[in-house]
Amino acid sequence: IRAGRPRAERVTPDNYLRVLVPLRNIDDEPIQVLAQMEFLDGQRVALSDLTNRQVVQIPSGGTYHFEAMSRDPRAADFVLRLGWDK
């Protein structure tokens, strides 16, 4: 998997952070992974604001746009964790 350039924007009226990360399958076979995003404050401290782990299926050579929105207006950064879905 190759992660593309993330896009982040503030969503009004609550000032939440919405993030979209393109994930490209560079393999010649379809893959299935687990994805989870955690949001951090401006000091890169975890906010206890994270998504559920989600199963993501990406076809061979395809792109999946993973999108998540914070539930805390202090969110200023994020970490996207990917792992194999066994």
PDB file of N, CA and C in Angstrom:
ATOM      1  N   ILE A   1       0.860  -1.180   0.000  1.00  0.00           N
ATOM      2  CA  ILE A   1       0.000   0.000   0.000  1.00  0.00           C
ATOM      3  C   ILE A   1       0.895   1.229   0.000  1.00  0.00           C
ATOM      4  N   ARG A   2       0.448   2.218  -0.736  1.00  0.00           N
ATOM      5  CA  ARG A   2       1.144   3.499  -0.743  1.00  0.00           C
ATOM      6  C   ARG A   2       0.124   4.577  -0.358  1.00  0.00           C
ATOM      7  N   ALA A   3       0.431   5.322   0.685  1.00  0.00           N
ATOM      8  CA  ALA A   3      -0.461   6.406   1.114  1.00  0.00           C
ATOM      9  C   ALA A   3      -0.102   7.667   0.346  1.00  0.00           C
ATOM     10  N   GLY A   4      -1.130   8.327  -0.176  1.00  0.00           N
ATOM     11  CA  GLY A   4      -0.933   9.579  -0.897  1.00  0.00           C
ATOM     12  C   GLY A   4      -0.931  10.757   0.063  1.00  0.00           C
ATOM     13  N   ARG A   5      -0.945  11.937  -0.508  1.00  0.00           N
ATOM     14  CA  ARG A   5      -0.925  13.168   0.285  1.00  0.00           C
ATOM     15  C   ARG A   5      -2.276  13.362   0.979  1.00  0.00           C
ATOM     16  N   PRO A   6      -2.277  13.443   2.303  1.00  0.00           N
ATOM     17  CA  PRO A   6      -3.552  13.637   3.008  1.00  0.00           C
ATOM     18  C   PRO A   6      -4.097  15.046   2.798  1.00  0.00           C
ATOM     19  N   ARG A   7      -5.410  15.149   2.874  1.00  0.00           N
ATOM     20  CA  ARG A   7      -6.072  16.450   2.807  1.00  0.00           C
ATOM     21  C   ARG A   7      -6.829  16.643   4.112  1.00  0.00           C
ATOM     22  N   ALA A   8      -6.582  17.738   4.791  1.00  0.00           N
ATOM     23  CA  ALA A   8      -7.244  18.027   6.063  1.00  0.00           C
ATOM     24  C   ALA A   8      -7.928  19.379   5.969  1.00  0.00           C
ATOM     25  N   GLU A   9      -9.117  19.459   6.563  1.00  0.00           N
ATOM     26  CA  GLU A   9      -9.850  20.721   6.566  1.00  0.00           C
ATOM     27  C   GLU A   9     -10.694  20.806   7.824  1.00  0.00           C
ATOM     28  N   ARG A  10     -10.984  22.029   8.225  1.00  0.00           N
ATOM     29  CA  ARG A  10     -11.863  22.292   9.358  1.00  0.00           C
ATOM     30  C   ARG A  10     -13.308  22.302   8.879  1.00  0.00           C
ATOM     31  N   VAL A  11     -14.168  21.674   9.665  1.00  0.00           N
ATOM     32  CA  VAL A  11     -15.584  21.615   9.323  1.00  0.00           C
ATOM     33  C   VAL A  11     -16.346  22.454  10.343  1.00  0.00           C
ATOM     34  N   THR A  12     -17.086  23.421   9.845  1.00  0.00           N
ATOM     35  CA  THR A  12     -17.864  24.290  10.726  1.00  0.00           C
ATOM     36  C   THR A  12     -19.242  23.670  10.940  1.00  0.00           C
ATOM     37  N   PRO A  13     -19.983  23.983  11.945  1.00  0.00           N
ATOM     38  CA  PRO A  13     -19.756  25.021  12.937  1.00  0.00           C
ATOM     39  C   PRO A  13     -18.934  24.540  14.131  1.00  0.00           C
ATOM     40  N   ASP A  14     -18.623  23.244  14.204  1.00  0.00           N
ATOM     41  CA  ASP A  14     -17.974  22.700  15.401  1.00  0.00           C
ATOM     42  C   ASP A  14     -16.446  22.745  15.359  1.00  0.00           C
ATOM     43  N   ASN A  15     -15.872  23.153  14.222  1.00  0.00           N
ATOM     44  CA  ASN A  15     -14.424  23.262  14.072  1.00  0.00           C
ATOM     45  C   ASN A  15     -13.713  21.919  14.191  1.00  0.00           C
ATOM     46  N   TYR A  16     -14.391  20.847  13.770  1.00  0.00           N
ATOM     47  CA  TYR A  16     -13.776  19.520  13.780  1.00  0.00           C
ATOM     48  C   TYR A  16     -12.806  19.402  12.610  1.00  0.00           C
ATOM     49  N   LEU A  17     -11.838  18.494  12.742  1.00  0.00           N
ATOM     50  CA  LEU A  17     -10.855  18.251  11.694  1.00  0.00           C
ATOM     51  C   LEU A  17     -11.305  17.048  10.868  1.00  0.00           C
ATOM     52  N   ARG A  18     -11.469  17.251   9.564  1.00  0.00           N
ATOM     53  CA  ARG A  18     -11.806  16.150   8.659  1.00  0.00           C
ATOM     54  C   ARG A  18     -10.584  15.853   7.808  1.00  0.00           C
ATOM     55  N   VAL A  19     -10.231  14.560   7.723  1.00  0.00           N
ATOM     56  CA  VAL A  19      -9.019  14.145   7.012  1.00  0.00           C
ATOM     57  C   VAL A  19      -9.380  13.090   5.978  1.00  0.00           C
ATOM     58  N   LEU A  20      -8.796  13.199   4.790  1.00  0.00           N
ATOM     59  CA  LEU A  20      -8.958  12.219   3.731  1.00  0.00           C
ATOM     60  C   LEU A  20      -7.566  11.790   3.279  1.00  0.00           C
ATOM     61  N   VAL A  21      -7.322  10.469   3.289  1.00  0.00           N
ATOM     62  CA  VAL A  21      -6.015   9.937   2.894  1.00  0.00           C
ATOM     63  C   VAL A  21      -6.224   8.913   1.782  1.00  0.00           C
ATOM     64  N   PRO A  22      -5.683   9.154   0.579  1.00  0.00           N
ATOM     65  CA  PRO A  22      -5.784   8.153  -0.476  1.00  0.00           C
ATOM     66  C   PRO A  22      -4.814   7.000  -0.215  1.00  0.00           C
ATOM     67  N   LEU A  23      -5.327   5.774  -0.294  1.00  0.00           N
ATOM     68  CA  LEU A  23      -4.521   4.567  -0.109  1.00  0.00           C
ATOM     69  C   LEU A  23      -4.523   3.793  -1.422  1.00  0.00           C
ATOM     70  N   ARG A  24      -3.362   3.602  -1.991  1.00  0.00           N
ATOM     71  CA  ARG A  24      -3.264   2.925  -3.291  1.00  0.00           C
ATOM     72  C   ARG A  24      -2.650   1.540  -3.123  1.00  0.00           C
ATOM     73  N   ASN A  25      -3.311   0.559  -3.720  1.00  0.00           N
ATOM     74  CA  ASN A  25      -2.794  -0.812  -3.740  1.00  0.00           C
ATOM     75  C   ASN A  25      -1.831  -0.921  -4.913  1.00  0.00           C
ATOM     76  N   ILE A  26      -0.544  -1.061  -4.624  1.00  0.00           N
ATOM     77  CA  ILE A  26       0.457  -1.151  -5.682  1.00  0.00           C
ATOM     78  C   ILE A  26       0.769  -2.605  -6.037  1.00  0.00           C
ATOM     79  N   ASP A  27       0.012  -3.518  -5.465  1.00  0.00           N
ATOM     80  CA  ASP A  27       0.197  -4.952  -5.738  1.00  0.00           C
ATOM     81  C   ASP A  27      -0.690  -5.370  -6.909  1.00  0.00           C
ATOM     82  N   ASP A  28      -0.414  -6.556  -7.447  1.00  0.00           N
ATOM     83  CA  ASP A  28      -1.222  -7.061  -8.556  1.00  0.00           C
ATOM     84  C   ASP A  28      -2.367  -7.953  -8.082  1.00  0.00           C
ATOM     85  N   GLU A  29      -2.614  -7.968  -6.776  1.00  0.00           N
ATOM     86  CA  GLU A  29      -3.734  -8.714  -6.205  1.00  0.00           C
ATOM     87  C   GLU A  29      -4.529  -7.796  -5.289  1.00  0.00           C
ATOM     88  N   PRO A  30      -5.833  -8.049  -5.147  1.00  0.00           N
ATOM     89  CA  PRO A  30      -6.612  -7.252  -4.198  1.00  0.00           C
ATOM     90  C   PRO A  30      -6.123  -7.488  -2.774  1.00  0.00           C
ATOM     91  N   ILE A  31      -6.243  -6.488  -1.912  1.00  0.00           N
ATOM     92  CA  ILE A  31      -5.819  -6.634  -0.525  1.00  0.00           C
ATOM     93  C   ILE A  31      -6.925  -6.160   0.403  1.00  0.00           C
ATOM     94  N   GLN A  32      -6.831  -6.634   1.631  1.00  0.00           N
ATOM     95  CA  GLN A  32      -7.777  -6.239   2.675  1.00  0.00           C
ATOM     96  C   GLN A  32      -6.967  -5.874   3.912  1.00  0.00           C
ATOM     97  N   VAL A  33      -7.157  -4.652   4.408  1.00  0.00           N
ATOM     98  CA  VAL A  33      -6.406  -4.172   5.566  1.00  0.00           C
ATOM     99  C   VAL A  33      -7.364  -3.592   6.603  1.00  0.00           C
ATOM    100  N   LEU A  34      -6.847  -3.399   7.816  1.00  0.00           N
ATOM    101  CA  LEU A  34      -7.564  -2.697   8.877  1.00  0.00           C
ATOM    102  C   LEU A  34      -6.989  -1.294   8.967  1.00  0.00           C
ATOM    103  N   ALA A  35      -7.859  -0.296   9.042  1.00  0.00           N
ATOM    104  CA  ALA A  35      -7.416   1.093   9.124  1.00  0.00           C
ATOM    105  C   ALA A  35      -8.056   1.756  10.341  1.00  0.00           C
ATOM    106  N   GLN A  36      -7.260   2.545  11.060  1.00  0.00           N
ATOM    107  CA  GLN A  36      -7.751   3.277  12.225  1.00  0.00           C
ATOM    108  C   GLN A  36      -7.019   4.614  12.298  1.00  0.00           C
ATOM    109  N   MET A  37      -7.777   5.688  12.522  1.00  0.00           N
ATOM    110  CA  MET A  37      -7.171   7.009  12.628  1.00  0.00           C
ATOM    111  C   MET A  37      -7.312   7.528  14.054  1.00  0.00           C
ATOM    112  N   GLU A  38      -6.214   8.082  14.563  1.00  0.00           N
ATOM    113  CA  GLU A  38      -6.207   8.703  15.889  1.00  0.00           C
ATOM    114  C   GLU A  38      -5.880  10.176  15.713  1.00  0.00           C
ATOM    115  N   PHE A  39      -6.606  11.015  16.434  1.00  0.00           N
ATOM    116  CA  PHE A  39      -6.388  12.457  16.341  1.00  0.00           C
ATOM    117  C   PHE A  39      -5.557  12.940  17.527  1.00  0.00           C
ATOM    118  N   LEU A  40      -4.691  13.930  17.245  1.00  0.00           N
ATOM    119  CA  LEU A  40      -3.758  14.474  18.225  1.00  0.00           C
ATOM    120  C   LEU A  40      -3.971  15.979  18.337  1.00  0.00           C
ATOM    121  N   ASP A  41      -3.564  16.544  19.483  1.00  0.00           N
ATOM    122  CA  ASP A  41      -3.660  18.002  19.637  1.00  0.00           C
ATOM    123  C   ASP A  41      -2.428  18.667  19.026  1.00  0.00           C
ATOM    124  N   GLY A  42      -2.297  19.956  19.191  1.00  0.00           N
ATOM    125  CA  GLY A  42      -1.186  20.707  18.618  1.00  0.00           C
ATOM    126  C   GLY A  42       0.177  20.329  19.163  1.00  0.00           C
ATOM    127  N   GLN A  43       0.223  19.684  20.320  1.00  0.00           N
ATOM    128  CA  GLN A  43       1.485  19.211  20.907  1.00  0.00           C
ATOM    129  C   GLN A  43       1.759  17.750  20.564  1.00  0.00           C
ATOM    130  N   ARG A  44       0.921  17.184  19.665  1.00  0.00           N
ATOM    131  CA  ARG A  44       0.987  15.779  19.241  1.00  0.00           C
ATOM    132  C   ARG A  44       0.678  14.809  20.382  1.00  0.00           C
ATOM    133  N   VAL A  45      -0.183  15.242  21.306  1.00  0.00           N
ATOM    134  CA  VAL A  45      -0.656  14.393  22.395  1.00  0.00           C
ATOM    135  C   VAL A  45      -1.999  13.808  21.969  1.00  0.00           C
ATOM    136  N   ALA A  46      -2.165  12.492  22.172  1.00  0.00           N
ATOM    137  CA  ALA A  46      -3.405  11.819  21.788  1.00  0.00           C
ATOM    138  C   ALA A  46      -4.590  12.405  22.549  1.00  0.00           C
ATOM    139  N   LEU A  47      -5.707  12.550  21.852  1.00  0.00           N
ATOM    140  CA  LEU A  47      -6.901  13.146  22.440  1.00  0.00           C
ATOM    141  C   LEU A  47      -7.944  12.111  22.862  1.00  0.00           C
ATOM    142  N   SER A  48      -7.641  10.844  22.828  1.00  0.00           N
ATOM    143  CA  SER A  48      -8.644   9.791  23.052  1.00  0.00           C
ATOM    144  C   SER A  48      -9.773   9.939  22.040  1.00  0.00           C
ATOM    145  N   ASP A  49      -9.430  10.389  20.862  1.00  0.00           N
ATOM    146  CA  ASP A  49     -10.376  10.576  19.769  1.00  0.00           C
ATOM    147  C   ASP A  49      -9.874   9.738  18.603  1.00  0.00           C
ATOM    148  N   LEU A  50     -10.404   8.533  18.469  1.00  0.00           N
ATOM    149  CA  LEU A  50      -9.967   7.667  17.398  1.00  0.00           C
ATOM    150  C   LEU A  50     -11.147   6.935  16.794  1.00  0.00           C
ATOM    151  N   THR A  51     -10.985   6.538  15.550  1.00  0.00           N
ATOM    152  CA  THR A  51     -12.043   5.817  14.859  1.00  0.00           C
ATOM    153  C   THR A  51     -11.996   4.344  15.247  1.00  0.00           C
ATOM    154  N   ASN A  52     -13.067   3.649  14.962  1.00  0.00           N
ATOM    155  CA  ASN A  52     -13.043   2.192  15.070  1.00  0.00           C
ATOM    156  C   ASN A  52     -12.130   1.660  13.984  1.00  0.00           C
ATOM    157  N   ARG A  53     -11.597   0.456  14.208  1.00  0.00           N
ATOM    158  CA  ARG A  53     -10.837  -0.176  13.129  1.00  0.00           C
ATOM    159  C   ARG A  53     -11.817  -0.568  12.032  1.00  0.00           C
ATOM    160  N   GLN A  54     -11.481  -0.233  10.823  1.00  0.00           N
ATOM    161  CA  GLN A  54     -12.361  -0.497   9.686  1.00  0.00           C
ATOM    162  C   GLN A  54     -11.671  -1.393   8.685  1.00  0.00           C
ATOM    163  N   VAL A  55     -12.411  -2.357   8.163  1.00  0.00           N
ATOM    164  CA  VAL A  55     -11.895  -3.213   7.108  1.00  0.00           C
ATOM    165  C   VAL A  55     -11.971  -2.442   5.798  1.00  0.00           C
ATOM    166  N   VAL A  56     -10.842  -2.371   5.107  1.00  0.00           N
ATOM    167  CA  VAL A  56     -10.753  -1.657   3.837  1.00  0.00           C
ATOM    168  C   VAL A  56     -10.296  -2.652   2.778  1.00  0.00           C
ATOM    169  N   GLN A  57     -11.070  -2.769   1.719  1.00  0.00           N
ATOM    170  CA  GLN A  57     -10.711  -3.636   0.602  1.00  0.00           C
ATOM    171  C   GLN A  57     -10.319  -2.760  -0.578  1.00  0.00           C
ATOM    172  N   ILE A  58      -9.137  -3.040  -1.129  1.00  0.00           N
ATOM    173  CA  ILE A  58      -8.633  -2.237  -2.240  1.00  0.00           C
ATOM    174  C   ILE A  58      -8.293  -3.179  -3.394  1.00  0.00           C
ATOM    175  N   PRO A  59      -8.917  -2.986  -4.553  1.00  0.00           N
ATOM    176  CA  PRO A  59      -8.618  -3.857  -5.686  1.00  0.00           C
ATOM    177  C   PRO A  59      -7.196  -3.633  -6.212  1.00  0.00           C
ATOM    178  N   SER A  60      -6.714  -4.572  -6.962  1.00  0.00           N
ATOM    179  CA  SER A  60      -5.388  -4.476  -7.562  1.00  0.00           C
ATOM    180  C   SER A  60      -5.255  -3.178  -8.345  1.00  0.00           C
ATOM    181  N   GLY A  61      -4.244  -2.380  -8.019  1.00  0.00           N
ATOM    182  CA  GLY A  61      -3.996  -1.116  -8.702  1.00  0.00           C
ATOM    183  C   GLY A  61      -4.995  -0.019  -8.368  1.00  0.00           C
ATOM    184  N   GLY A  62      -5.930  -0.298  -7.459  1.00  0.00           N
ATOM    185  CA  GLY A  62      -6.977   0.658  -7.129  1.00  0.00           C
ATOM    186  C   GLY A  62      -6.604   1.592  -5.984  1.00  0.00           C
ATOM    187  N   THR A  63      -7.446   2.578  -5.774  1.00  0.00           N
ATOM    188  CA  THR A  63      -7.251   3.558  -4.706  1.00  0.00           C
ATOM    189  C   THR A  63      -8.513   3.631  -3.862  1.00  0.00           C
ATOM    190  N   TYR A  64      -8.329   3.656  -2.552  1.00  0.00           N
ATOM    191  CA  TYR A  64      -9.426   3.827  -1.601  1.00  0.00           C
ATOM    192  C   TYR A  64      -9.155   5.120  -0.841  1.00  0.00           C
ATOM    193  N   HIS A  65     -10.165   5.960  -0.717  1.00  0.00           N
ATOM    194  CA  HIS A  65     -10.004   7.225   0.003  1.00  0.00           C
ATOM    195  C   HIS A  65     -10.543   7.043   1.422  1.00  0.00           C
ATOM    196  N   PHE A  66      -9.619   6.899   2.382  1.00  0.00           N
ATOM    197  CA  PHE A  66     -10.008   6.742   3.785  1.00  0.00           C
ATOM    198  C   PHE A  66     -10.313   8.124   4.344  1.00  0.00           C
ATOM    199  N   GLU A  67     -11.501   8.261   4.930  1.00  0.00           N
ATOM    200  CA  GLU A  67     -11.923   9.556   5.460  1.00  0.00           C
ATOM    201  C   GLU A  67     -12.357   9.405   6.905  1.00  0.00           C
ATOM    202  N   ALA A  68     -11.964  10.363   7.735  1.00  0.00           N
ATOM    203  CA  ALA A  68     -12.358  10.361   9.149  1.00  0.00           C
ATOM    204  C   ALA A  68     -12.510  11.797   9.624  1.00  0.00           C
ATOM    205  N   MET A  69     -13.359  11.974  10.642  1.00  0.00           N
ATOM    206  CA  MET A  69     -13.558  13.301  11.220  1.00  0.00           C
ATOM    207  C   MET A  69     -13.394  13.206  12.730  1.00  0.00           C
ATOM    208  N   SER A  70     -12.669  14.181  13.280  1.00  0.00           N
ATOM    209  CA  SER A  70     -12.465  14.233  14.733  1.00  0.00           C
ATOM    210  C   SER A  70     -13.785  14.541  15.431  1.00  0.00           C
ATOM    211  N   ARG A  71     -13.813  14.244  16.713  1.00  0.00           N
ATOM    212  CA  ARG A  71     -14.961  14.600  17.547  1.00  0.00           C
ATOM    213  C   ARG A  71     -14.546  15.612  18.599  1.00  0.00           C
ATOM    214  N   ASP A  72     -13.350  16.170  18.429  1.00  0.00           N
ATOM    215  CA  ASP A  72     -12.804  17.131  19.386  1.00  0.00           C
ATOM    216  C   ASP A  72     -12.222  18.301  18.605  1.00  0.00           C
ATOM    217  N   PRO A  73     -12.679  19.518  18.860  1.00  0.00           N
ATOM    218  CA  PRO A  73     -12.171  20.662  18.098  1.00  0.00           C
ATOM    219  C   PRO A  73     -10.694  20.973  18.341  1.00  0.00           C
ATOM    220  N   ARG A  74     -10.082  20.365  19.360  1.00  0.00           N
ATOM    221  CA  ARG A  74      -8.648  20.587  19.610  1.00  0.00           C
ATOM    222  C   ARG A  74      -7.767  19.781  18.656  1.00  0.00           C
ATOM    223  N   ALA A  75      -8.350  18.883  17.883  1.00  0.00           N
ATOM    224  CA  ALA A  75      -7.562  18.047  16.971  1.00  0.00           C
ATOM    225  C   ALA A  75      -6.797  18.930  15.990  1.00  0.00           C
ATOM    226  N   ALA A  76      -5.487  18.688  15.902  1.00  0.00           N
ATOM    227  CA  ALA A  76      -4.631  19.468  15.005  1.00  0.00           C
ATOM    228  C   ALA A  76      -3.769  18.578  14.119  1.00  0.00           C
ATOM    229  N   ASP A  77      -3.705  17.299  14.436  1.00  0.00           N
ATOM    230  CA  ASP A  77      -2.870  16.361  13.693  1.00  0.00           C
ATOM    231  C   ASP A  77      -3.517  14.989  13.796  1.00  0.00           C
ATOM    232  N   PHE A  78      -2.945  14.015  13.106  1.00  0.00           N
ATOM    233  CA  PHE A  78      -3.537  12.675  13.113  1.00  0.00           C
ATOM    234  C   PHE A  78      -2.468  11.636  12.809  1.00  0.00           C
ATOM    235  N   VAL A  79      -2.799  10.391  13.147  1.00  0.00           N
ATOM    236  CA  VAL A  79      -1.980   9.232  12.779  1.00  0.00           C
ATOM    237  C   VAL A  79      -2.940   8.211  12.187  1.00  0.00           C
ATOM    238  N   LEU A  80      -2.622   7.693  11.002  1.00  0.00           N
ATOM    239  CA  LEU A  80      -3.405   6.630  10.381  1.00  0.00           C
ATOM    240  C   LEU A  80      -2.620   5.348  10.528  1.00  0.00           C
ATOM    241  N   ARG A  81      -3.222   4.368  11.182  1.00  0.00           N
ATOM    242  CA  ARG A  81      -2.575   3.068  11.378  1.00  0.00           C
ATOM    243  C   ARG A  81      -3.224   2.048  10.455  1.00  0.00           C
ATOM    244  N   LEU A  82      -2.379   1.297   9.755  1.00  0.00           N
ATOM    245  CA  LEU A  82      -2.845   0.247   8.852  1.00  0.00           C
ATOM    246  C   LEU A  82      -2.233  -1.079   9.271  1.00  0.00           C
ATOM    247  N   GLY A  83      -3.011  -2.145   9.170  1.00  0.00           N
ATOM    248  CA  GLY A  83      -2.515  -3.492   9.480  1.00  0.00           C
ATOM    249  C   GLY A  83      -3.243  -4.499   8.621  1.00  0.00           C
ATOM    250  N   TRP A  84      -2.661  -5.663   8.462  1.00  0.00           N
ATOM    251  CA  TRP A  84      -3.307  -6.717   7.676  1.00  0.00           C
ATOM    252  C   TRP A  84      -4.537  -7.222   8.407  1.00  0.00           C
ATOM    253  N   ASP A  85      -5.595  -7.450   7.649  1.00  0.00           N
ATOM    254  CA  ASP A  85      -6.814  -8.050   8.191  1.00  0.00           C
ATOM    255  C   ASP A  85      -6.690  -9.552   8.006  1.00  0.00           C
ATOM    256  N   LYS A  86      -6.460 -10.249   9.123  1.00  0.00           N
ATOM    257  CA  LYS A  86      -6.238 -11.708   9.031  1.00  0.00           C
ATOM    258  C   LYS A  86      -7.516 -12.472   9.205  1.00  0.00           C
TER     259      LYS A  86
END
